[in-house]
Structures are given as structure tokens and as C-alpha cells.
Tab-separated table of C-alpha atoms in Angstrom:
chain	number	residue	atom	x	y	z
A	1	MET	CA	-1.925	233.271	-68.076
A	2	ALA	CA	-3.599	236.118	-66.209
A	3	ASN	CA	-3.239	237.769	-62.828
A	4	GLN	CA	-6.649	239.364	-62.552
A	5	ILE	CA	-7.501	241.753	-59.723
A	6	SER	CA	-11.120	242.299	-60.698
A	7	PRO	CA	-13.481	239.385	-61.441
A	8	LEU	CA	-14.634	241.296	-64.498
A	9	PRO	CA	-12.620	241.392	-67.728
A	10	LEU	CA	-11.419	244.476	-69.549
A	11	VAL	CA	-12.539	245.159	-73.097
A	12	VAL	CA	-10.357	246.559	-75.852
A	13	THR	CA	-11.697	248.335	-78.913
A	14	MET	CA	-9.822	247.446	-82.088
A	15	GLY	CA	-9.595	251.035	-83.325
A	16	GLU	CA	-8.864	251.941	-86.932
A	17	PRO	CA	-8.828	248.618	-88.862
A	18	ALA	CA	-6.092	249.841	-91.219
A	19	GLY	CA	-3.830	250.906	-88.356
A	20	VAL	CA	-1.689	249.127	-85.784
A	21	GLY	CA	-4.521	248.488	-83.329
A	22	ALA	CA	-4.881	244.849	-84.360
A	23	ASP	CA	-1.097	244.361	-84.423
A	24	ILE	CA	-0.501	245.565	-80.868
A	25	ILE	CA	-3.503	243.680	-79.497
A	26	LEU	CA	-2.262	240.410	-80.983
A	27	SER	CA	1.313	241.027	-79.868
A	28	SER	CA	0.159	241.899	-76.347
A	29	TYR	CA	-1.985	238.794	-76.095
A	30	ARG	CA	1.036	236.663	-76.968
A	31	GLN	CA	2.949	238.376	-74.143
A	32	ALA	CA	0.108	238.189	-71.615
A	33	ALA	CA	1.801	235.615	-69.401
A	34	LYS	CA	5.146	237.426	-69.496
A	35	HIS	CA	3.604	240.727	-68.381
A	36	ARG	CA	0.946	239.138	-66.142
A	37	LEU	CA	-1.762	240.945	-68.034
A	38	PRO	CA	-5.363	240.802	-66.838
A	39	VAL	CA	-8.065	239.049	-68.817
A	40	PHE	CA	-9.315	241.138	-71.749
A	41	GLY	CA	-11.508	240.701	-74.770
A	42	VAL	CA	-11.606	242.632	-78.033
A	43	ILE	CA	-14.567	244.448	-79.520
A	44	GLY	CA	-13.949	244.396	-83.239
A	45	CYS	CA	-13.877	242.224	-86.321
A	46	ALA	CA	-12.724	238.624	-85.776
A	47	LYS	CA	-12.018	238.086	-89.469
A	48	ALA	CA	-9.820	241.191	-89.677
A	49	LEU	CA	-7.926	240.176	-86.544
A	50	HIS	CA	-7.363	236.671	-87.904
A	51	HIS	CA	-6.058	238.076	-91.186
A	52	ARG	CA	-3.733	240.499	-89.387
A	53	ALA	CA	-2.440	237.648	-87.222
A	54	GLN	CA	-1.371	235.796	-90.371
A	55	LEU	CA	0.195	238.953	-91.794
A	56	THR	CA	2.245	239.882	-88.726
A	57	GLY	CA	3.580	236.525	-87.601
A	58	HIS	CA	1.015	235.960	-84.850
A	59	SER	CA	-0.661	233.014	-86.554
A	60	THR	CA	-0.402	230.942	-83.354
A	61	VAL	CA	-2.978	233.241	-81.722
A	62	GLU	CA	-6.412	231.675	-82.065
A	63	VAL	CA	-9.068	234.358	-82.558
A	64	ILE	CA	-12.265	233.120	-80.882
A	65	PRO	CA	-15.590	234.935	-81.389
A	66	VAL	CA	-17.777	235.287	-78.288
A	67	THR	CA	-21.292	236.634	-77.895
A	68	GLY	CA	-21.009	238.305	-74.499
A	69	ALA	CA	-18.541	239.735	-71.997
A	70	SER	CA	-19.245	236.926	-69.534
A	71	GLN	CA	-17.583	234.451	-71.931
A	72	ILE	CA	-14.286	236.340	-72.093
A	73	PRO	CA	-12.582	234.895	-68.971
A	74	ASP	CA	-13.195	231.261	-69.974
A	75	VAL	CA	-11.997	231.821	-73.537
A	76	PHE	CA	-8.922	233.915	-72.681
A	77	GLU	CA	-6.821	230.903	-71.671
A	78	ARG	CA	-7.357	229.290	-75.092
A	79	GLY	CA	-7.355	232.236	-77.447
A	80	LEU	CA	-8.129	235.890	-77.984
A	81	PRO	CA	-11.839	236.491	-77.243
A	82	VAL	CA	-13.561	238.802	-79.727
A	83	LEU	CA	-17.032	240.281	-79.407
A	84	ASP	CA	-17.477	240.034	-83.146
A	85	LEU	CA	-19.048	243.043	-84.859
A	86	PRO	CA	-17.728	242.345	-88.367
A	87	LEU	CA	-16.679	244.878	-90.944
A	88	GLU	CA	-18.570	244.948	-94.225
A	89	HIS	CA	-15.368	245.464	-96.215
A	90	ASP	CA	-12.001	243.782	-95.637
A	91	PRO	CA	-9.544	246.445	-94.438
A	92	GLN	CA	-6.161	246.927	-96.096
A	93	ALA	CA	-3.270	247.507	-93.711
A	94	GLY	CA	-2.053	251.082	-93.956
A	95	VAL	CA	-4.964	252.283	-96.104
A	96	PRO	CA	-7.827	253.739	-94.026
A	97	SER	CA	-11.295	253.819	-95.517
A	98	SER	CA	-14.470	255.616	-94.524
A	99	HIS	CA	-16.285	252.303	-95.135
A	100	SER	CA	-15.110	251.166	-91.694
A	101	ALA	CA	-16.079	254.332	-89.790
A	102	SER	CA	-19.528	253.218	-88.667
A	103	LYS	CA	-18.108	249.993	-87.217
A	104	VAL	CA	-15.279	251.786	-85.426
A	105	ILE	CA	-17.889	253.970	-83.736
A	106	GLU	CA	-20.115	250.967	-82.998
A	107	TRP	CA	-17.183	249.234	-81.263
A	108	VAL	CA	-16.733	252.230	-78.962
A	109	ASP	CA	-20.489	252.466	-78.328
A	110	THR	CA	-20.568	248.792	-77.368
A	111	ALA	CA	-17.608	249.133	-75.001
A	112	VAL	CA	-19.244	252.053	-73.193
A	113	ARG	CA	-22.537	250.194	-72.922
A	114	LEU	CA	-20.780	247.220	-71.326
A	115	ALA	CA	-18.823	249.456	-68.944
A	116	LEU	CA	-21.900	251.400	-67.819
A	117	ALA	CA	-23.720	248.112	-67.244
A	118	SER	CA	-20.780	246.913	-65.080
A	119	ASP	CA	-20.274	243.927	-67.375
A	120	VAL	CA	-16.589	244.831	-67.744
A	121	SER	CA	-14.105	246.484	-65.403
A	122	GLY	CA	-12.920	249.101	-67.892
A	123	ILE	CA	-12.140	250.025	-71.481
A	124	VAL	CA	-8.840	250.241	-73.358
A	125	THR	CA	-9.362	251.989	-76.675
A	126	GLY	CA	-7.307	251.306	-79.770
A	127	PRO	CA	-6.125	254.296	-81.835
A	128	ILE	CA	-8.679	255.778	-84.224
A	129	HIS	CA	-8.137	257.662	-87.485
A	130	LYS	CA	-10.129	260.821	-86.925
A	131	GLU	CA	-9.877	262.088	-90.498
A	132	THR	CA	-11.632	258.955	-91.743
A	133	LEU	CA	-14.345	259.294	-89.112
A	134	TYR	CA	-14.846	262.954	-90.012
A	135	GLN	CA	-15.333	261.974	-93.656
A	136	ALA	CA	-18.129	259.671	-92.504
A	137	GLY	CA	-19.862	262.417	-90.528
A	138	PHE	CA	-18.298	262.020	-87.072
A	139	ARG	CA	-18.674	265.373	-85.308
A	140	HIS	CA	-16.658	264.934	-82.122
A	141	GLU	CA	-13.117	266.140	-81.478
A	142	GLY	CA	-11.925	262.650	-80.654
A	143	HIS	CA	-12.227	259.693	-78.324
A	144	THR	CA	-12.283	261.689	-75.088
A	145	ASP	CA	-15.215	263.969	-75.779
A	146	TYR	CA	-17.126	261.194	-77.577
A	147	LEU	CA	-16.866	258.945	-74.521
A	148	ALA	CA	-18.136	261.804	-72.357
A	149	HIS	CA	-20.982	262.374	-74.824
A	150	LEU	CA	-22.013	258.719	-74.570
A	151	ALA	CA	-21.935	258.846	-70.767
A	152	VAL	CA	-24.099	261.973	-70.618
A	153	LYS	CA	-26.475	260.544	-73.221
A	154	ALA	CA	-26.917	257.516	-70.938
A	155	GLY	CA	-27.739	259.776	-67.986
A	156	TYR	CA	-24.366	259.834	-66.213
A	157	PRO	CA	-22.305	262.902	-65.258
A	158	ALA	CA	-19.019	263.330	-67.119
A	159	GLU	CA	-16.187	265.839	-66.695
A	160	PRO	CA	-13.558	264.450	-69.080
A	161	VAL	CA	-9.946	265.277	-68.255
A	162	MET	CA	-7.069	263.900	-70.331
A	163	MET	CA	-4.178	262.558	-68.278
A	164	LEU	CA	-0.936	261.360	-69.857
A	165	SER	CA	1.418	259.164	-67.891
A	166	ALA	CA	4.665	257.251	-68.067
A	167	GLY	CA	4.827	255.084	-64.980
A	168	ASP	CA	3.965	257.304	-62.017
A	169	PHE	CA	4.751	260.530	-63.906
A	170	ARG	CA	1.456	262.199	-64.828
A	171	THR	CA	0.570	265.355	-66.737
A	172	ILE	CA	-2.761	266.907	-67.663
A	173	PRO	CA	-3.201	269.498	-70.434
A	174	LEU	CA	-5.746	272.170	-69.488
A	175	SER	CA	-6.379	272.885	-73.181
A	176	VAL	CA	-5.938	270.128	-75.717
A	177	HIS	CA	-6.388	270.190	-79.495
A	178	ILE	CA	-6.612	273.913	-80.176
A	179	PRO	CA	-4.228	276.277	-81.975
A	180	LEU	CA	-1.529	277.768	-79.778
A	181	SER	CA	-2.946	281.218	-80.520
A	182	GLN	CA	-6.162	280.225	-78.694
A	183	VAL	CA	-4.487	278.865	-75.572
A	184	PRO	CA	-4.428	282.106	-73.523
A	185	SER	CA	-8.199	282.506	-73.818
A	186	ALA	CA	-8.664	278.869	-72.732
A	187	VAL	CA	-6.668	279.408	-69.546
A	188	THR	CA	-9.493	280.436	-67.231
A	189	HIS	CA	-9.981	280.411	-63.483
A	190	ALA	CA	-13.001	278.112	-63.808
A	191	ALA	CA	-11.212	275.599	-66.048
A	192	ILE	CA	-8.208	275.331	-63.723
A	193	VAL	CA	-10.385	274.802	-60.645
A	194	ALA	CA	-12.683	272.290	-62.363
A	195	GLN	CA	-9.859	270.163	-63.786
A	196	ALA	CA	-7.878	270.190	-60.541
A	197	GLN	CA	-10.958	268.997	-58.662
A	198	VAL	CA	-11.339	266.045	-61.045
A	199	ILE	CA	-7.622	265.244	-60.771
A	200	ASP	CA	-7.748	265.329	-56.980
A	201	ARG	CA	-10.851	263.121	-56.816
A	202	ASP	CA	-9.744	260.521	-59.341
A	203	LEU	CA	-6.152	260.180	-58.121
A	204	LYS	CA	-7.689	259.290	-54.768
A	205	ARG	CA	-10.274	256.987	-56.322
A	206	TYR	CA	-8.199	255.148	-58.897
A	207	PHE	CA	-4.570	255.507	-57.795
A	208	ASP	CA	-4.834	255.200	-54.012
A	209	ILE	CA	-3.147	258.578	-53.420
A	210	GLU	CA	-4.517	259.865	-50.139
A	211	GLN	CA	-3.672	263.551	-50.658
A	212	PRO	CA	-2.676	264.191	-54.276
A	213	ARG	CA	-0.054	266.870	-54.854
A	214	ILE	CA	-0.876	268.874	-57.976
A	215	ALA	CA	1.779	271.108	-59.506
A	216	VAL	CA	0.280	273.804	-61.714
A	217	ALA	CA	2.486	274.940	-64.573
A	218	GLY	CA	2.740	278.569	-65.583
A	219	LEU	CA	1.617	279.684	-69.007
A	220	ASN	CA	4.335	282.206	-69.737
A	221	PRO	CA	8.125	281.886	-69.499
A	222	HIS	CA	9.241	281.963	-65.843
A	223	ALA	CA	5.537	281.835	-64.872
A	224	GLY	CA	5.172	285.431	-66.026
A	225	GLU	CA	7.649	286.964	-63.572
A	226	ASN	CA	4.824	288.636	-61.651
A	227	GLY	CA	3.300	290.176	-64.744
A	228	THR	CA	6.399	291.342	-66.583
A	229	ILE	CA	6.117	288.488	-69.148
A	230	GLY	CA	2.350	288.220	-69.463
A	231	SER	CA	-0.329	288.662	-66.829
A	232	GLU	CA	-2.145	285.305	-66.980
A	233	ASP	CA	-0.015	283.593	-64.332
A	234	ARG	CA	-0.511	286.407	-61.822
A	235	ASP	CA	-4.125	287.304	-62.583
A	236	ILE	CA	-5.716	283.947	-63.506
A	237	ILE	CA	-3.616	280.951	-62.489
A	238	SER	CA	-2.507	282.143	-59.031
A	239	PRO	CA	-6.032	283.035	-57.804
A	240	ALA	CA	-7.313	279.669	-59.021
A	241	ILE	CA	-4.606	277.872	-57.051
A	242	GLN	CA	-5.526	279.909	-53.968
A	243	GLU	CA	-9.161	278.832	-54.330
A	244	LEU	CA	-8.107	275.205	-54.624
A	245	ALA	CA	-5.967	275.477	-51.502
A	246	GLN	CA	-8.870	276.977	-49.582
A	247	ALA	CA	-10.976	273.976	-50.662
A	248	GLY	CA	-8.397	271.587	-49.214
A	249	ILE	CA	-6.784	270.550	-52.508
A	250	ASN	CA	-2.996	270.379	-52.402
A	251	ALA	CA	-2.234	272.437	-55.506
A	252	PHE	CA	0.758	274.738	-55.838
A	253	GLY	CA	2.292	277.076	-58.414
A	254	PRO	CA	2.295	278.491	-60.946
A	255	VAL	CA	5.638	276.825	-61.534
A	256	SER	CA	7.840	277.821	-64.436
A	257	ALA	CA	7.496	274.957	-66.908
A	258	ASP	CA	11.216	274.875	-67.654
A	259	THR	CA	11.918	273.747	-64.068
A	260	LEU	CA	8.929	271.452	-63.556
A	261	PHE	CA	9.892	268.212	-65.257
A	262	HIS	CA	13.445	267.304	-64.272
A	263	GLU	CA	13.898	264.218	-62.109
A	264	GLU	CA	14.271	266.005	-58.769
A	265	ALA	CA	11.264	268.283	-59.363
A	266	ARG	CA	9.045	265.299	-60.237
A	267	GLN	CA	9.415	263.956	-56.706
A	268	ASP	CA	7.389	266.903	-55.358
A	269	TYR	CA	4.063	266.169	-57.087
A	270	ASP	CA	1.745	263.371	-58.170
A	271	ALA	CA	0.433	265.156	-61.262
A	272	ALA	CA	1.238	268.314	-63.194
A	273	LEU	CA	-1.624	270.423	-64.533
A	274	CYS	CA	-0.217	272.042	-67.668
A	275	MET	CA	-1.679	274.879	-69.670
A	276	TYR	CA	-1.562	273.426	-73.190
A	277	HIS	CA	-1.117	270.243	-75.191
A	278	ASP	CA	2.617	270.185	-75.890
A	279	GLN	CA	3.543	271.467	-72.431
A	280	ALA	CA	1.986	268.267	-71.047
A	281	LEU	CA	2.797	265.726	-73.768
A	282	ILE	CA	6.422	266.536	-74.552
A	283	PRO	CA	7.797	265.617	-71.102
A	284	VAL	CA	5.776	262.380	-70.942
A	285	LYS	CA	6.964	261.286	-74.372
A	286	ALA	CA	10.545	262.332	-73.635
A	287	ILE	CA	10.597	260.321	-70.411
A	288	GLY	CA	8.683	257.224	-71.574
A	289	PHE	CA	7.885	257.357	-75.266
A	290	HIS	CA	7.020	253.676	-75.645
A	291	GLU	CA	5.284	253.338	-72.257
A	292	GLY	CA	2.992	256.376	-72.438
A	293	VAL	CA	-0.670	255.936	-71.479
A	294	ASN	CA	-3.611	258.231	-72.124
A	295	THR	CA	-6.190	257.987	-69.330
A	296	THR	CA	-9.501	259.833	-69.263
A	297	LEU	CA	-10.396	261.001	-65.771
A	298	GLY	CA	-13.851	262.297	-64.893
A	299	LEU	CA	-15.858	259.538	-66.600
A	300	PRO	CA	-18.261	257.110	-64.900
A	301	PHE	CA	-16.054	254.224	-66.105
A	302	ILE	CA	-12.361	253.444	-66.520
A	303	ARG	CA	-10.808	254.294	-69.859
A	304	THR	CA	-7.173	254.116	-70.915
A	305	SER	CA	-5.475	254.087	-74.294
A	306	PRO	CA	-1.978	253.720	-75.709
A	307	ASP	CA	-0.430	257.144	-76.162
A	308	HIS	CA	0.174	256.874	-79.893
A	309	GLY	CA	-1.775	257.046	-83.115
A	310	THR	CA	-2.686	254.581	-85.816
A	311	ALA	CA	0.896	254.379	-87.233
A	312	LEU	CA	-0.430	253.416	-90.636
A	313	GLU	CA	3.074	252.939	-92.015
A	314	LEU	CA	3.705	250.125	-89.509
A	315	ALA	CA	0.350	248.379	-89.835
A	316	GLY	CA	0.712	244.785	-90.977
A	317	THR	CA	4.534	244.833	-90.860
A	318	GLY	CA	4.918	243.196	-87.462
A	319	GLY	CA	7.107	246.114	-86.394
A	320	ALA	CA	4.637	247.950	-84.120
A	321	ASN	CA	5.788	248.213	-80.492
A	322	PRO	CA	3.022	247.016	-78.117
A	323	SER	CA	4.594	248.522	-74.958
A	324	SER	CA	2.213	251.476	-74.741
A	325	PHE	CA	-0.809	249.218	-75.186
A	326	ILE	CA	0.487	246.823	-72.545
A	327	ALA	CA	1.002	249.761	-70.180
A	328	ALA	CA	-2.559	250.952	-70.898
A	329	VAL	CA	-4.001	247.524	-70.069
A	330	MET	CA	-2.008	247.328	-66.850
A	331	GLN	CA	-3.050	250.844	-65.865
A	332	ALA	CA	-6.721	249.998	-66.420
A	333	GLU	CA	-6.286	246.916	-64.224
A	334	ARG	CA	-4.593	248.977	-61.511
A	335	MET	CA	-7.389	251.542	-61.583
A	336	GLY	CA	-10.036	248.852	-61.366
A	337	GLY	CA	-8.287	247.228	-58.441
A	338	ALA	CA	-7.991	250.513	-56.534
A	339	GLU	CA	-11.657	251.310	-57.133
A	340	GLN	CA	-12.696	247.862	-55.935
A	341	VAL	CA	-10.697	248.276	-52.709
A	342	LEU	CA	-12.312	251.690	-52.169
A	343	ARG	CA	-15.794	250.229	-52.697
A	344	GLU	CA	-15.099	247.459	-50.183
A	345	LEU	CA	-13.815	249.990	-47.665
A	346	VAL	CA	-16.903	252.173	-48.028
A	347	SER	CA	-19.161	249.121	-47.821
A	348	SER	CA	-17.482	247.934	-44.603
A	349	GLN	CA	-17.833	251.388	-43.041
A	350	VAL	CA	-21.520	251.574	-43.933
A	351	SER	CA	-22.263	248.110	-42.579
């Protein structure tokens, strides 16, 4: 069923129990052979997954509880392995409840613990419902910064950078979930340099790109036209790009965003560093809406996620499209394979 690069399995967190996380996991498992997916196990509630399988027409999928990550590969051929951390209340499809919040967080905590212990090759996170978590006292902006928090808490460095991708098209938003009115103040020399350094390092490490080409988008229309339409491009972005070039990083720009994303332009770079959320996400979703993947660079472990939310209105209907989740699993496998090759190369050079 599987074509596994790494000897270690991936783990998938179930995400919001009332959302489509369970649906797309079950659907993807049924298509594992077709897509040559790697071995993965779920961290979540086995009972809830079994119930959702009955509800969505995936009743042929056997949900098999396991007690450790080492059991996942042996079980995967027979059924869907689940590290069972059961919910206290049965979830209702489409109706999120704060009762489940502590378990949703525990599932993420467990995945990170396994990844940091090198018991799994990476993490694919199911969509969470942040409003429900906030009601239960969750104080982080979302998955990305919470994963970084857990890494730092465990004593590891973390410089989280959100990368969106559709196939080999990759964008990174410099600023993420902030009001548009706050974007100009978030566009700083230090932020541009720091994020570009992470992009350069991790595209080499995880994507086998020897010399990543990073296009840096302008903030203002026409990249500011040398200060006539805003000064940020001339006074902040350009000097940051110059510093990156002096450090040996192949970054160029600022490029007017309205000319950066057409097919011909995309051939000139491996990733586009954009200045704000929609500048980065709109082109990815326009080009590959159902295949989009959210990858967190700058962590001490591999983390990907489908690039969509909980889709509460589709939960339990059987109508959720698993393509983004499948792409996220395959991307995590690819990253793990590239990192393993790099480790072997370094090891051979040292010996």
C-alpha cells in the first residue's frame, strides 16, 4: 500500500473533531495505494473516527488503536492506526464545542513530542477551529506559533515561517494574520532578512534546491516606483535584499506584485517572499486551490498541513475534497526524504 522513503511513519493530528479533519483522513487512507502515500498514523479519537467513517461512507476502513508510533507501520496495511487519546464527549459533525479543545491541544502536543524524539518522520496537522480553542483559554495565534512555542519550551530553536505551496510554486507571507492597516509597520529590514535566511536554509535542507532563488515582492503598487507610491520598497525592502545578496543568498526585487505570479515569471524563482497574507495566499489558491499545502519552515521538525480550514458545513457529508491533505502528506514525505539524503551525505563526508 505504501511507498515509504523514511523508515519512520508520519503522524497526523485529527484537528477539530466537528470539522472535516476526520473525513479527509479517512478518504486519504482509502486512496493510499492509488497515490502511493507513505505510512501514517493518526493522533486523535478512535471512536470519533470510527463514527465518522460510518457517516461518510468509509465504513470499510478499519480504525485500529495503537499504543505507540512504532506500531504504526505494521498496522497500516490492515487499517488506519490511531494513537487513541479519546474525547470525553462525542463530537457532532459541523457543531464545534469547547469541550474538545483540551484534547485537540493534547493531540498536537503529542505529535510534537514524538517528532522531537525522532519517533516519527514528521507531522501533518488537521485543521483546527481557533475560536473554539480561544473559548477554552488557548492564547496562541494558531498552529504555527504554537508549534514554535512547544519547540522552544522543549529547548530547541524555532524561527517559524509559513510557506504556502501548490506543487513547486511557493509563497511566504512576511506578515500573516494582522489587519492590513498594520502591514506597513510589520515590513521591517530585520524581518525580511530573517525570513529569507530561513527560506534559503530550508529549501536547501528539505527540497534539495542547491541555490534557492527568492523573489521579494514589493509592498506598494509597482514596487513604489522609487518612492513616488510609498517609500517602503525603496527604503526598507531594497536595502534588505542588498544585505541578503552580500550574504550569498540569491534574493532579488522588490518586484511589483502584479507581475510576479504569471506562468512565465514563476520560472525565475523557487519561492516568493510576499509582504502580507493575501499577497501570498491568493496566487497559491488561484493556481492550485485543492492542492495547496501549508508548510512551516524554521522548526526542528517537519510540519505540513492542508491549506484549508475546518469546513464545518461539509463535515460528515462525505463531500470534503481530500486533495490538499494528500498533497500535505506527500510533501511531508518528500521533505523527510530530502533531509535523510542530506544527513547521509554529511555523515559520509565526516567519516
